[in-house]
Coordinates of C-alpha atoms and ligand atoms in Angstrom, one line a residue:
X1 CA 67.9 115.8 123.1
X2 CA 68.8 114.0 119.9
X3 CA 65.9 112.1 118.2
X4 CA 66.3 109.8 115.3
X5 CA 63.6 108.2 113.3
X6 CA 63.6 104.9 111.4
X7 CA 65.5 104.3 108.2
X8 CA 63.4 105.0 104.9
X9 CA 60.7 106.7 107.1
X10 CA 59.8 110.4 107.9
X11 CA 62.1 111.6 110.6
X12 CA 64.8 109.0 109.6
X13 CA 68.3 110.7 109.3
X14 CA 70.4 110.5 106.1
X15 CA 74.0 110.8 105.7
X16 CA 75.8 111.4 102.3
X17 CA 79.3 110.2 102.2
X18 CA 81.4 112.0 99.5
X19 CA 84.1 109.3 99.1
X20 CA 83.7 105.6 99.6
X21 CA 87.1 104.2 100.3
X22 CA 88.3 102.2 103.3
X23 CA 87.8 105.1 105.6
X24 CA 84.4 105.9 104.4
X25 CA 83.4 102.3 104.7
X26 CA 84.1 102.3 108.5
X27 CA 82.2 105.6 108.7
X28 CA 79.2 104.1 106.9
X29 CA 79.3 101.0 109.3
X30 CA 79.3 103.3 112.3
X31 CA 76.3 105.3 110.9
X32 CA 74.4 102.1 110.2
X33 CA 75.0 100.9 113.8
X34 CA 73.1 104.1 115.0
X35 CA 70.3 103.5 112.4
X36 CA 71.3 106.4 110.0
X37 CA 70.5 105.9 106.3
X38 CA 73.9 106.0 104.2
X39 CA 74.2 107.1 100.6
X40 CA 77.7 106.6 99.3
X41 CA 79.3 108.4 96.4
X42 CA 82.6 107.7 94.4
X43 CA 83.9 107.7 91.0
X44 CA 83.8 104.0 90.5
X45 CA 81.3 101.2 91.2
X46 CA 81.5 98.8 94.1
X47 CA 83.9 101.1 96.1
X48 CA 84.3 99.7 99.7
X49 CA 81.7 102.1 101.4
X50 CA 79.2 101.4 98.7
X51 CA 79.3 97.7 99.7
X52 CA 77.8 98.7 103.0
X53 CA 75.6 101.6 102.1
X54 CA 71.9 101.7 101.5
X55 CA 72.3 103.4 98.2
X56 CA 75.1 104.8 96.1
X57 CA 76.0 107.0 93.1
X58 CA 78.9 106.9 90.7
X59 CA 80.1 110.3 89.7
X60 CA 83.1 112.5 89.7
X61 CA 82.9 114.4 92.9
X62 CA 84.7 117.3 91.3
X63 CA 81.6 117.8 89.1
X64 CA 79.9 120.4 91.2
X65 CA 76.7 120.4 89.1
X66 CA 76.1 116.6 89.4
X67 CA 77.0 116.8 93.2
X68 CA 74.5 119.6 93.8
X69 CA 71.8 117.6 91.7
X70 CA 72.2 114.4 93.8
X71 CA 72.1 116.5 97.0
X72 CA 68.9 118.3 95.9
X73 CA 67.4 115.0 95.2
X74 CA 68.5 113.1 98.4
X75 CA 68.2 116.1 100.8
X76 CA 70.7 114.5 103.3
X77 CA 70.9 115.7 106.9
X78 CA 74.7 115.3 107.0
X79 CA 77.2 115.7 104.1
X80 CA 80.4 113.9 105.1
X81 CA 83.5 114.2 102.8
X82 CA 85.9 111.4 103.0
X83 CA 88.4 112.6 100.4
X84 CA 89.8 116.1 99.4
X85 CA 89.1 115.9 95.6
X86 CA 85.4 117.3 96.0
X87 CA 83.8 120.3 94.3
X88 CA 84.2 122.2 97.6
X89 CA 83.0 125.5 96.2
X90 CA 79.6 123.6 95.6
X91 CA 79.7 122.5 99.3
X92 CA 80.2 126.2 100.3
X93 CA 77.1 127.1 98.4
X94 CA 75.1 124.1 99.8
X95 CA 76.1 125.1 103.3
X96 CA 74.6 128.6 102.6
X97 CA 71.3 126.9 101.6
X98 CA 71.2 125.3 105.1
X99 CA 73.0 121.9 104.4
X100 CA 75.2 120.5 107.2
X101 CA 78.6 119.9 105.8
X102 CA 81.0 118.1 107.9
X103 CA 82.8 119.7 109.7
X104 CA 82.2 122.9 107.8
X105 CA 82.4 123.6 104.1
X106 CA 85.2 126.2 104.6
X107 CA 87.2 123.5 106.3
X108 CA 86.9 121.1 103.3
X109 CA 87.5 124.2 100.9
X110 CA 90.7 125.2 102.8
X111 CA 92.2 121.6 103.1
X112 CA 91.5 120.7 99.6
X113 CA 94.5 122.9 98.6
X114 CA 97.8 122.8 100.5
X115 CA 98.0 126.6 100.0
X116 CA 94.8 127.4 101.9
X117 CA 95.7 125.4 105.0
X118 CA 99.3 126.4 105.1
X119 CA 98.6 130.0 104.9
X120 CA 95.9 129.7 107.6
X121 CA 98.3 127.8 110.0
X122 CA 101.4 129.7 109.4
X123 CA 100.3 133.2 108.5
X124 CA 97.1 133.8 110.3
X125 CA 97.5 131.4 113.4
X126 CA 101.3 131.6 113.7
X127 CA 102.0 127.9 114.0
X128 CA 105.4 126.9 113.4
X129 CA 105.7 125.1 109.9
X130 CA 108.6 124.2 107.6
X131 CA 109.7 127.3 105.5
X132 CA 107.8 127.3 102.3
X133 CA 107.1 129.1 98.8
X134 CA 104.4 128.6 96.3
X135 CA 105.3 128.6 92.7
X136 CA 102.9 128.5 89.6
X137 CA 105.6 128.7 86.8
X138 CA 108.8 126.9 86.2
X139 CA 110.7 130.3 86.7
X140 CA 108.9 130.8 90.0
X141 CA 109.8 127.3 90.9
X142 CA 113.5 127.7 90.5
X143 CA 113.4 130.9 92.3
X144 CA 111.6 129.1 95.2
X145 CA 114.1 126.3 95.4
X146 CA 116.9 128.9 95.5
X147 CA 115.3 130.7 98.3
X148 CA 114.3 127.6 100.4
X149 CA 117.6 125.9 99.8
X150 CA 118.4 122.2 99.4
X151 CA 117.2 119.7 100.7
X152 CA 113.7 120.5 100.1
X153 CA 110.3 118.8 99.4
X154 CA 108.3 119.7 96.3
X155 CA 104.5 118.8 96.2
X156 CA 101.7 119.9 93.9
X157 CA 99.2 122.1 96.0
X158 CA 96.5 119.6 95.0
X159 CA 97.6 116.3 96.0
X160 CA 97.6 113.5 98.7
X161 CA 99.2 110.2 99.5
X162 CA 102.6 111.3 98.1
X163 CA 101.2 111.7 94.4
X164 CA 103.6 114.2 92.6
X165 CA 105.8 114.6 95.8
X166 CA 109.6 114.3 95.8
X167 CA 112.6 115.4 97.6
X168 CA 115.3 117.6 96.2
X169 CA 118.5 116.3 97.7
X170 CA 121.0 117.7 95.2
X171 CA 120.8 120.2 92.3
X172 CA 120.5 117.1 90.0
X173 CA 117.0 116.6 91.2
X174 CA 115.6 120.0 90.6
X175 CA 114.3 119.3 87.0
X176 CA 113.0 116.0 87.9
X177 CA 111.0 117.1 91.0
X178 CA 109.2 119.8 88.8
X179 CA 108.2 117.1 86.3
X180 CA 107.0 114.7 89.0
X181 CA 104.9 117.4 90.5
X182 CA 103.4 118.5 87.1
X183 CA 102.5 114.9 86.4
X184 CA 101.3 113.9 89.8
X185 CA 98.8 116.6 90.9
X186 CA 95.1 115.8 91.2
X187 CA 94.1 118.6 89.0
X188 CA 96.8 118.0 86.5
X189 CA 99.7 120.4 86.0
X190 CA 99.7 123.5 88.3
X191 CA 101.0 125.2 91.3
X192 CA 103.5 123.6 93.7
X193 CA 104.7 124.1 97.2
X194 CA 108.4 124.0 97.9
X195 CA 109.0 123.2 101.6
X196 CA 112.2 123.1 103.6
X197 CA 113.1 119.6 104.4
X198 CA 112.3 119.0 108.1
X199 CA 114.8 116.6 109.8
X200 CA 112.4 115.4 112.4
X201 CA 112.9 112.9 115.2
X202 CA 109.4 111.4 114.4
X203 CA 106.1 112.4 113.0
X204 CA 102.7 111.9 114.5
X205 CA 98.9 112.3 113.7
X206 CA 97.2 113.8 116.7
X207 CA 93.6 112.9 116.2
X208 CA 91.4 115.6 117.7
X209 CA 87.6 115.4 118.0
X210 CA 85.4 118.5 118.2
X211 CA 82.1 117.4 119.8
X212 CA 79.3 118.8 121.6
X213 CA 81.0 119.1 124.9
X214 CA 84.3 120.5 123.7
X215 CA 87.5 119.1 122.2
X216 CA 89.1 115.7 123.0
X217 CA 92.7 114.4 121.9
X218 CA 93.5 110.8 121.3
X219 CA 96.8 109.4 122.3
X220 CA 99.3 110.4 119.6
X221 CA 99.9 108.1 116.8
X222 CA 103.3 107.7 115.3
X223 CA 103.8 106.6 111.8
X224 CA 106.1 105.6 109.1
X225 CA 105.8 106.9 105.6
X226 CA 107.4 105.9 102.3
X227 CA 107.1 107.8 99.2
X228 CA 104.7 110.1 101.0
X229 CA 102.2 107.1 101.7
X230 CA 101.6 105.5 105.2
X231 CA 103.1 102.1 105.9
X232 CA 102.7 101.5 109.5
X233 CA 101.2 103.4 112.5
X234 CA 101.3 102.9 116.2
X235 CA 99.7 104.3 119.3
X236 CA 100.8 105.8 121.6
X237 CA 103.9 107.5 120.2
X238 CA 106.1 108.1 123.2
X239 CA 106.5 112.0 123.6
X240 CA 107.9 114.2 126.4
X241 CA 105.3 116.3 128.1
X242 CA 106.5 119.6 126.6
X243 CA 106.1 118.3 123.0
X244 CA 102.8 116.7 123.8
X245 CA 101.4 119.9 125.2
X246 CA 102.6 121.9 122.3
X247 CA 101.1 119.4 119.8
X248 CA 97.7 119.7 121.6
X249 CA 97.8 123.5 121.5
X250 CA 98.6 123.5 117.9
X251 CA 95.8 121.0 117.2
X252 CA 93.3 123.0 119.3
X253 CA 94.2 126.2 117.4
X254 CA 93.9 124.8 114.0
X255 CA 90.8 122.7 114.7
X256 CA 89.1 125.7 116.3
X257 CA 89.8 127.9 113.2
X258 CA 88.2 125.2 111.0
X259 CA 85.3 124.8 113.3
X260 CA 82.4 122.4 113.1
X261 CA 82.1 118.9 114.7
X262 CA 83.9 115.8 113.8
X263 CA 87.4 114.1 114.0
X264 CA 90.5 116.0 112.5
X265 CA 93.8 114.4 111.8
X266 CA 96.5 116.9 112.7
X267 CA 99.9 116.0 111.3
X268 CA 102.9 117.2 113.1
X269 CA 106.7 116.8 113.0
X270 CA 108.6 116.7 116.4
X271 CA 112.2 117.3 116.9
X272 CA 113.1 117.3 120.6
X273 CA 110.7 119.8 122.3
X274 CA 109.9 121.5 118.9
X275 CA 106.6 120.8 117.1
X276 CA 106.1 121.8 113.4
X277 CA 102.8 121.8 111.9
X278 CA 102.4 120.0 108.6
X279 CA 98.9 119.6 107.6
X280 CA 95.4 118.5 108.8
X281 CA 92.4 116.4 107.5
X282 CA 89.1 117.4 108.6
X283 CA 88.0 113.8 108.7
X284 CA 89.3 110.4 109.8
X285 CA 93.1 109.8 109.0
X286 CA 94.5 106.7 107.4
X287 CA 97.2 106.4 110.1
X288 CA 94.3 106.4 112.6
X289 CA 93.1 103.0 111.3
X290 CA 95.1 101.6 114.4
X291 CA 92.3 103.0 116.6
X292 CA 90.2 100.0 115.3
X293 CA 92.1 97.9 117.7
X294 CA 93.6 100.4 120.2
X295 CA 90.4 102.0 121.6
X296 CA 86.7 101.1 122.2
X297 CA 85.5 104.0 120.0
X298 CA 87.7 104.0 116.8
X299 CA 88.3 107.3 115.0
X300 CA 85.3 106.4 112.9
X301 CA 82.9 105.9 115.8
X302 CA 84.1 109.1 117.3
X303 CA 83.6 111.0 114.0
X304 CA 80.0 109.7 113.9
X305 CA 79.3 110.5 117.5
X306 CA 80.6 114.1 117.1
X307 CA 78.7 114.6 114.0
X308 CA 75.4 113.3 115.3
X309 CA 75.7 115.6 118.5
X310 CA 76.2 112.6 120.8
X311 CA 78.4 112.7 123.8
X312 CA 82.0 111.5 124.1
X313 CA 82.4 111.4 127.8
X314 CA 85.7 109.3 127.6
X315 CA 87.9 107.4 125.0
X316 CA 89.0 104.2 126.5
X317 CA 92.5 103.2 125.2
X318 CA 93.2 99.4 125.3
X319 CA 97.0 99.8 125.3
X320 CA 99.9 99.7 122.7
X321 CA 98.9 98.8 119.2
X322 CA 100.0 99.0 115.6
X323 CA 98.6 99.0 112.0
X324 CA 100.4 97.9 108.8
X325 CA 98.9 98.8 105.3
X326 CA 98.7 95.9 102.8
X327 CA 99.7 97.5 99.6
X328 CA 99.2 95.1 96.6
X329 CA 101.3 95.6 93.6
X330 CA 100.6 94.6 90.1
X331 CA 97.4 94.5 87.8
X332 CA 94.4 92.3 88.8
X333 CA 90.6 92.2 88.9
X334 CA 90.6 89.4 91.4
X335 CA 93.0 89.7 94.1
X336 CA 93.0 86.7 96.7
X337 CA 94.1 86.7 100.2
X338 CA 95.6 83.6 101.8
X339 CA 97.1 82.7 105.1
X340 CA 94.6 84.7 107.2
X341 CA 94.3 81.5 109.4
X342 CA 97.9 81.8 110.3
X343 CA 98.0 85.6 110.5
X344 CA 95.1 85.7 112.8
X345 CA 96.2 82.9 115.1
X346 CA 98.4 85.5 116.8
X347 CA 96.5 86.7 119.9
X348 CA 95.0 90.3 119.9
X349 CA 95.1 90.7 116.1
X350 CA 92.7 91.7 113.4
X351 CA 92.5 92.5 109.7
X352 CA 90.2 94.6 107.6
X353 CA 90.0 93.7 103.9
X354 CA 88.7 96.7 102.1
X355 CA 87.0 94.9 99.2
X356 CA 88.5 97.2 96.5
X357 CA 87.4 95.7 93.1
X358 CA 90.9 95.8 91.3
X359 CA 94.4 96.9 91.5
X360 CA 96.4 98.8 88.7
X361 CA 100.1 99.4 89.7
X362 CA 99.8 99.6 93.4
X363 CA 96.9 100.0 95.8
X364 CA 96.1 99.7 99.6
X365 CA 93.8 96.7 99.9
X366 CA 93.8 95.9 103.6
X367 CA 95.2 96.7 106.9
X368 CA 96.6 94.5 109.6
X369 CA 96.0 95.5 113.3
X370 CA 97.5 94.1 116.5
X371 CA 97.9 94.9 120.1
X372 CA 100.9 94.2 122.3
X373 CA 102.6 94.7 125.7
X374 CA 104.6 97.4 124.0
X375 CA 104.5 99.3 120.8
X376 CA 107.7 97.5 119.7
X377 CA 105.7 94.1 120.3
X378 CA 102.6 95.4 118.4
X379 CA 104.6 96.5 115.4
X380 CA 106.4 93.2 115.5
X381 CA 103.1 91.4 115.5
X382 CA 101.8 93.2 112.4
X383 CA 104.9 92.5 110.6
X384 CA 104.7 88.8 111.4
X385 CA 101.3 88.7 110.2
X386 CA 102.2 90.4 106.9
X387 CA 104.8 87.6 106.6
X388 CA 102.0 84.9 106.9
X389 CA 99.7 86.7 104.4
X390 CA 99.8 85.3 100.8
X391 CA 98.4 87.6 98.2
X392 CA 97.7 86.6 94.6
X393 CA 96.9 88.8 91.8
Ligands
AMP1 P1 102.2 115.0 103.2 O1 101.3 114.4 102.0 O2 102.4 116.5 103.1 O3 101.5 114.6 104.4 O4 103.6 114.4 103.1 C1 103.7 113.0 103.3 C2 104.9 112.5 104.1 O5 106.1 113.1 103.4 C3 105.0 113.2 105.5 O6 104.2 112.4 106.4 C4 106.4 113.2 105.7 O7 106.8 111.9 106.1 C5 107.1 113.6 104.4 N1 107.2 115.0 104.4 C6 106.3 115.8 103.9 N2 106.8 117.2 104.0 C7 108.0 117.1 104.5 C8 109.0 118.1 104.9 N3 108.8 119.4 104.8 N4 110.1 117.7 105.5 C9 110.3 116.2 105.7 N5 109.5 115.3 105.3 C10 108.2 115.6 104.8

């Protein structure tokens, strides 16, 4: 039987969010709804989740000593990572001391780095992936490109959201792709992965939740990416039965290997009946923001239920839905949004404005959500909403 005390009192439960972006903000709200105390961490002040948390700390989450200090002081019941860039070896140590890292410290450690998760999926679990080579030096890189062949995709092993990622379409791109990867990695210059370019029909995120009574799959989410970053997602992505079964089989294998409780975003490429594993987030996924309008329990609510050991007897799906990221370009410390009255006049629509304090270059600041009679209609609606939105920087 699950028993929660009152916030701030003995017996009250405490969750520490490592990362306070738009996904963390929704997790914080879901925790709050169940009376859990939320402590939000990030590297800058007024990050979205901090605005709805009980308490927050500003630090570099890659600073293991500082992270351990805060955890020793707060003694959270749950440590919930929201991003990849965390001192995950510190989380491994803290888990040994008895802390509950979501879903497991090993899962956060392996997925922080493209090499860890790729080797687990392809070499240990035998999941089909694109052909790949890792390279730590320029020489090794040139050899890797030769072995994989053109076209191929080059990514820093420590990166996400398309940072440092590029496609080699002809020999002329080889030098440039190396430079982009060396300049765009999270940890600065370093090792890269060279992957064969997958000419997929479509790509999906298969949200998979490991909870106290087993594993549940959400309807597949299709998405469209530009420069390695998500622009639009929709649910459900139409799939033939063979491909869906295979996708679920891959998702079950990789999430079982990572273990623990919570939601996972399993990213897969599909071509005909063939399913190719790309990567997995052991946490809510940005393309899964569509579930804030498509389901009664969003990916964030499901994550929290799973973490707290609460049941997930069913996941009610409300029908075809879409999301569109609002990426603001320019430099500003006071972005304004106008035209919401017109955008939200369309039925079955919603918006989340994240409340990020500033933009430098480009930043995802909001997401538009809509339901429709079909996925096409829902996508059309989020694009119409986008047309009505006026953003000033
Ligand atoms: P990632 O950060 O690895 O998820 O990559 C971001 C996006 O780049 C993916 O969602 C795909 O749209 C594209 N991409 C990544 N790897 C490949 C690949 N090997 N072949 C084709 N497209 C890829």
